[in-house]
Amino acid sequence: MLDNVAVSVRDLRVSINNKEIIKGISIDFPRYAVTAIIGPSGSGKTMLLRSINRLVELIPDVKVSGKIWVRIGDELHDAYTLDPSYLRRKVGYVFQKPNPFPHLSILKNMTIGPMLNGIAKGKKNLERLAEEKLKEAGLWDEVKDRLNDAAWRLSGGQQQRLCIARALALEPEIILFDEPTTGLDLYNTKKIEELMVRLKEKYTVIAVTHSVDQAGRIADFIAFIYNGKLIEFGSAASVLKSPANELTELFITGRVLDGVKV
Amino acid sequence: MSLKKLRDVVYTGLAYLSLLLLIIPLAWIIFECIIRGGYYIVSRPLEFFTDIGRPPGVEGGGIGHAIQGSLYMLGLALLIGVPTGMFAGIYLAERRNSPIAKAARFVSDILVEFPTILVGIVTYIFLASKVTGILATGPAAFAASLALALIMIPIVARSVEATFLTIPSEIREGAYALGFSSGQVIFRILLPAVKAGVVTAVLIGFAKIIGESAPVIVSNGISNFWFSKWTEPAPSIPVLIYVYGLSPFKEWQTQAWAASLFLLLLVMGVGFLARRLTKKLL
């Protein structure tokens, strides 16, 4: 059942300080595909993403209800009964702003995750894993001669790819991206978009973006979120070319949605 | 000269003037200590640092006993104060909104402003006074250590908290997103990221208690002998300066100046070390 589903969300409601941000979303994210979550600022895209790996629980006074099932291996698990550490290892997260650990070297940024989580042991194994994942993220050639440099010396785009490689080093099954190309130049944006598409061979990719163009470039499926609700979900081609909902059409054609009630 | 230039000159002049106003008293104190006490250290360094004091009117003697007493007293105070202050600070920063953190923040804000002599008196009454003390029956060195620790803890806690709050939330979230437990996030990621700030916080607390005399006098009393027991008065450098400096005996007064010079250099050394460490660790 649901063999091709990586994450299944059922009637998800998230409120902070009793203010409801996510107002009952149900959606199935397909496995080994890129799904883009689009929608205007403040629509709840990031909150939906953070609910999947329970990063949302770091917010004080947050309440989450509903169910989220996450595929790990061959089984779907209830995310909210799993150990959050284990869940977050299996569901990687890449932030809007690159956030390598500033006091650690490039190499240490790569090895600390597997080391503390007990995924690899010994300097040799950790370094081999780091090299493999840096290659996977397309960063190896740029950093192989400066692995012991502080991570903050890298450019913004390189830092972001380091963060992606760092998430890959935990051998996740699903990777969540929260507007990962914000503030990056075209070259780095392109590199990261290509990387996200490449990653779907081995992982399930769910990416929040406010750019419809970007969604068009990377996504197999698109979910449009507005005002805490899922308005439309379908294949990228159908959502972009013939949106079923009027709101979706307004959004993807760049018109104002402010004040529209749903 | 244009008005803009004139203003520039005036402000630059004022800045230099205030710098001078800061430097003059410091330089003056150092100068005075060197003139009045420096020669005593230079003329008999070994005796000064290792020997005990002499009775009034007798030549010679040193502050070895006070150095020893201070080492004991500050040692215990650091042993209690550093971990407590550090953990309290981390708790204040990482559990910002918990009721305990709010209460602790309130209390440490009061304690920071608290007259240190009162901390000494309270410690003495509860722990070491003849009538109500629960651990000793008179002024005792451990009471002074505890008082110094209590003075140090809120300073260290609030500075550590401030240091932790400078960590961008993305770093903290990034660590949690890698599946680390709160313990791992705090001790393997955040603490190493701000170790320079934490070391500085500890040194600020240490610098605050290293020269304290009032809380030591009221809880530990005054001793001119070597440190013997935790439940008895022990000598210390600031108290020795106080006692020797106010005495009418010339030999003691000279040694008070010499001890002042030593203490001053010590505090400056700690400050210098803090700066060096901060630079190196950053």
PDB file of C-alpha atoms in Angstrom, chain B residues 18 43 45 57 66 72 100 120 171 184 187 210 218 244 252 261:
ATOM      1  CA  SER B  18      38.859  60.971  28.097  1.00  0.00           C
ATOM      2  CA  SER B  43      65.365  43.373  47.196  1.00  0.00           C
ATOM      3  CA  PRO B  45      61.920  38.304  46.113  1.00  0.00           C
ATOM      4  CA  GLY B  57      58.905  46.364  64.199  1.00  0.00           C
ATOM      5  CA  ALA B  66      48.530  35.166  52.116  1.00  0.00           C
ATOM      6  CA  TYR B  72      43.076  27.763  48.674  1.00  0.00           C
ATOM      7  CA  ILE B 100      12.937  28.397  36.502  1.00  0.00           C
ATOM      8  CA  GLY B 120      29.816  37.524  53.161  1.00  0.00           C
ATOM      9  CA  ILE B 171      23.309  27.192  14.013  1.00  0.00           C
ATOM     10  CA  GLN B 184      25.029  17.087  22.045  1.00  0.00           C
ATOM     11  CA  PHE B 187      28.091  20.557  24.628  1.00  0.00           C
ATOM     12  CA  ILE B 210      40.359  37.958  43.259  1.00  0.00           C
ATOM     13  CA  VAL B 218      33.281  39.141  57.588  1.00  0.00           C
ATOM     14  CA  TYR B 244      48.971  45.931  56.767  1.00  0.00           C
ATOM     15  CA  TRP B 252      53.849  46.455  57.232  1.00  0.00           C
ATOM     16  CA  LEU B 261      51.613  45.787  43.274  1.00  0.00           C
TER      17      LEU B 261
END
